[in-house]
Amino acid sequence: VLKLFKSLHRTRQEVFKNDTKALEAARQKINEEFRNNRNETSEEKINELLKIGSDVEVILRTSVIQAVHTDSDKIVLIPRKDLLQDNTPYLDKPTKK
């Protein structure tokens, strides 16, 4: 449980870097969820909560991209390096391997 707690906070710090509002909101939500379930004794329920927490960590790490409003009608995306992937060029006539 403690390992997941620390992992969620590390991921939060990486995903929401330089965004104090999002960092604080995520910190409060993580702490609140763990606090609400700290007296849980059912092993089945604990395993279910751990699965949900690890799924949330994966989604945050792989799906969240920061965006910054630069003008009233412009947004700049700030992707992390681990989200960037090599792009496969489009081919009108794909070749068979």
PDB file of C-alpha atoms in Angstrom:
ATOM      1  CA  VAL A   1       0.000   0.000   0.000  1.00  0.00           C
ATOM      2  CA  LEU A   2       2.807   2.397   0.929  1.00  0.00           C
ATOM      3  CA  LYS A   3       4.630   1.582  -2.312  1.00  0.00           C
ATOM      4  CA  LEU A   4       1.542   2.542  -4.358  1.00  0.00           C
ATOM      5  CA  PHE A   5       1.076   5.716  -2.289  1.00  0.00           C
ATOM      6  CA  LYS A   6       4.657   6.801  -3.001  1.00  0.00           C
ATOM      7  CA  SER A   7       4.388   5.818  -6.663  1.00  0.00           C
ATOM      8  CA  LEU A   8       1.236   7.914  -7.136  1.00  0.00           C
ATOM      9  CA  HIS A   9       2.921  10.935  -5.568  1.00  0.00           C
ATOM     10  CA  ARG A  10       6.052  10.510  -7.729  1.00  0.00           C
ATOM     11  CA  THR A  11       3.897  10.239 -10.842  1.00  0.00           C
ATOM     12  CA  ARG A  12       1.892  13.301  -9.759  1.00  0.00           C
ATOM     13  CA  GLN A  13       5.098  15.320  -9.398  1.00  0.00           C
ATOM     14  CA  GLU A  14       6.292  14.276 -12.851  1.00  0.00           C
ATOM     15  CA  VAL A  15       2.991  14.656 -14.697  1.00  0.00           C
ATOM     16  CA  PHE A  16       2.006  18.024 -13.213  1.00  0.00           C
ATOM     17  CA  LYS A  17       5.493  19.545 -12.999  1.00  0.00           C
ATOM     18  CA  ASN A  18       5.404  23.380 -12.759  1.00  0.00           C
ATOM     19  CA  ASP A  19       1.600  23.425 -12.277  1.00  0.00           C
ATOM     20  CA  THR A  20       1.078  24.253  -8.605  1.00  0.00           C
ATOM     21  CA  LYS A  21      -2.729  24.075  -8.727  1.00  0.00           C
ATOM     22  CA  ALA A  22      -2.783  20.634 -10.339  1.00  0.00           C
ATOM     23  CA  LEU A  23       0.011  19.373  -8.059  1.00  0.00           C
ATOM     24  CA  GLU A  24      -1.898  20.445  -4.961  1.00  0.00           C
ATOM     25  CA  ALA A  25      -5.244  19.106  -6.215  1.00  0.00           C
ATOM     26  CA  ALA A  26      -3.713  15.729  -7.071  1.00  0.00           C
ATOM     27  CA  ARG A  27      -1.899  15.596  -3.712  1.00  0.00           C
ATOM     28  CA  GLN A  28      -5.130  16.269  -1.846  1.00  0.00           C
ATOM     29  CA  LYS A  29      -7.065  13.671  -3.862  1.00  0.00           C
ATOM     30  CA  ILE A  30      -4.435  10.946  -3.378  1.00  0.00           C
ATOM     31  CA  ASN A  31      -4.201  11.641   0.361  1.00  0.00           C
ATOM     32  CA  GLU A  32      -7.998  11.791   0.708  1.00  0.00           C
ATOM     33  CA  GLU A  33      -8.544   8.436  -1.033  1.00  0.00           C
ATOM     34  CA  PHE A  34      -5.903   6.691   1.083  1.00  0.00           C
ATOM     35  CA  ARG A  35      -7.227   8.338   4.269  1.00  0.00           C
ATOM     36  CA  ASN A  36     -10.817   7.283   3.486  1.00  0.00           C
ATOM     37  CA  ASN A  37      -9.768   3.649   3.079  1.00  0.00           C
ATOM     38  CA  ARG A  38      -7.072   3.336   5.759  1.00  0.00           C
ATOM     39  CA  ASN A  39      -9.279   1.275   8.096  1.00  0.00           C
ATOM     40  CA  GLU A  40     -10.199  -1.263   5.410  1.00  0.00           C
ATOM     41  CA  THR A  41      -9.552  -4.812   6.633  1.00  0.00           C
ATOM     42  CA  SER A  42     -11.055  -6.952   3.870  1.00  0.00           C
ATOM     43  CA  GLU A  43      -8.209  -8.423   1.811  1.00  0.00           C
ATOM     44  CA  GLU A  44     -10.453  -8.584  -1.267  1.00  0.00           C
ATOM     45  CA  LYS A  45     -11.412  -4.915  -0.984  1.00  0.00           C
ATOM     46  CA  ILE A  46      -7.781  -3.898  -0.350  1.00  0.00           C
ATOM     47  CA  ASN A  47      -6.649  -5.773  -3.479  1.00  0.00           C
ATOM     48  CA  GLU A  48      -9.421  -4.086  -5.491  1.00  0.00           C
ATOM     49  CA  LEU A  49      -8.373  -0.642  -4.221  1.00  0.00           C
ATOM     50  CA  LEU A  50      -4.704  -1.390  -5.004  1.00  0.00           C
ATOM     51  CA  LYS A  51      -5.683  -2.387  -8.558  1.00  0.00           C
ATOM     52  CA  ILE A  52      -7.644   0.854  -9.008  1.00  0.00           C
ATOM     53  CA  GLY A  53      -4.722   2.893  -7.642  1.00  0.00           C
ATOM     54  CA  SER A  54      -2.194   1.238  -9.950  1.00  0.00           C
ATOM     55  CA  ASP A  55      -4.533   1.750 -12.921  1.00  0.00           C
ATOM     56  CA  VAL A  56      -4.813   5.447 -12.048  1.00  0.00           C
ATOM     57  CA  GLU A  57      -1.028   5.714 -11.873  1.00  0.00           C
ATOM     58  CA  VAL A  58      -0.665   4.136 -15.337  1.00  0.00           C
ATOM     59  CA  ILE A  59      -3.327   6.428 -16.820  1.00  0.00           C
ATOM     60  CA  LEU A  60      -1.675   9.521 -15.350  1.00  0.00           C
ATOM     61  CA  ARG A  61       1.746   8.450 -16.622  1.00  0.00           C
ATOM     62  CA  THR A  62       0.625   7.473 -20.139  1.00  0.00           C
ATOM     63  CA  SER A  63      -2.340   9.705 -20.980  1.00  0.00           C
ATOM     64  CA  VAL A  64      -2.076  13.121 -19.329  1.00  0.00           C
ATOM     65  CA  ILE A  65      -0.474  15.985 -21.262  1.00  0.00           C
ATOM     66  CA  GLN A  66      -0.027  19.469 -19.827  1.00  0.00           C
ATOM     67  CA  ALA A  67      -1.433  22.416 -21.753  1.00  0.00           C
ATOM     68  CA  VAL A  68      -0.880  26.149 -21.248  1.00  0.00           C
ATOM     69  CA  HIS A  69      -3.187  28.936 -22.441  1.00  0.00           C
ATOM     70  CA  THR A  70      -1.004  31.455 -24.293  1.00  0.00           C
ATOM     71  CA  ASP A  71      -3.715  33.658 -25.792  1.00  0.00           C
ATOM     72  CA  SER A  72      -7.482  33.670 -25.524  1.00  0.00           C
ATOM     73  CA  ASP A  73      -7.681  31.242 -28.438  1.00  0.00           C
ATOM     74  CA  LYS A  74      -4.360  29.378 -28.267  1.00  0.00           C
ATOM     75  CA  ILE A  75      -3.167  26.444 -26.187  1.00  0.00           C
ATOM     76  CA  VAL A  76       0.390  25.085 -26.144  1.00  0.00           C
ATOM     77  CA  LEU A  77       0.782  21.394 -25.345  1.00  0.00           C
ATOM     78  CA  ILE A  78       3.765  20.325 -23.261  1.00  0.00           C
ATOM     79  CA  PRO A  79       4.270  16.578 -23.748  1.00  0.00           C
ATOM     80  CA  ARG A  80       6.729  14.693 -21.559  1.00  0.00           C
ATOM     81  CA  LYS A  81       9.552  12.759 -23.221  1.00  0.00           C
ATOM     82  CA  ASP A  82       8.110   9.403 -22.153  1.00  0.00           C
ATOM     83  CA  LEU A  83       4.878  10.197 -24.049  1.00  0.00           C
ATOM     84  CA  LEU A  84       6.620  10.946 -27.324  1.00  0.00           C
ATOM     85  CA  GLN A  85       6.811   8.017 -29.716  1.00  0.00           C
ATOM     86  CA  ASP A  86       8.418   7.449 -33.063  1.00  0.00           C
ATOM     87  CA  ASN A  87       5.935   8.126 -35.800  1.00  0.00           C
ATOM     88  CA  THR A  88       5.515   5.607 -38.599  1.00  0.00           C
ATOM     89  CA  PRO A  89       5.257   7.351 -41.975  1.00  0.00           C
ATOM     90  CA  TYR A  90       1.999   6.968 -43.852  1.00  0.00           C
ATOM     91  CA  LEU A  91       2.148   4.912 -47.051  1.00  0.00           C
ATOM     92  CA  ASP A  92      -0.539   4.999 -49.745  1.00  0.00           C
ATOM     93  CA  LYS A  93       0.442   1.523 -50.875  1.00  0.00           C
ATOM     94  CA  PRO A  94       1.708  -0.506 -47.936  1.00  0.00           C
ATOM     95  CA  THR A  95       4.220  -3.181 -48.730  1.00  0.00           C
ATOM     96  CA  LYS A  96       3.861  -6.723 -47.450  1.00  0.00           C
ATOM     97  CA  LYS A  97       6.612  -8.089 -45.273  1.00  0.00           C
TER      98      LYS A  97
END
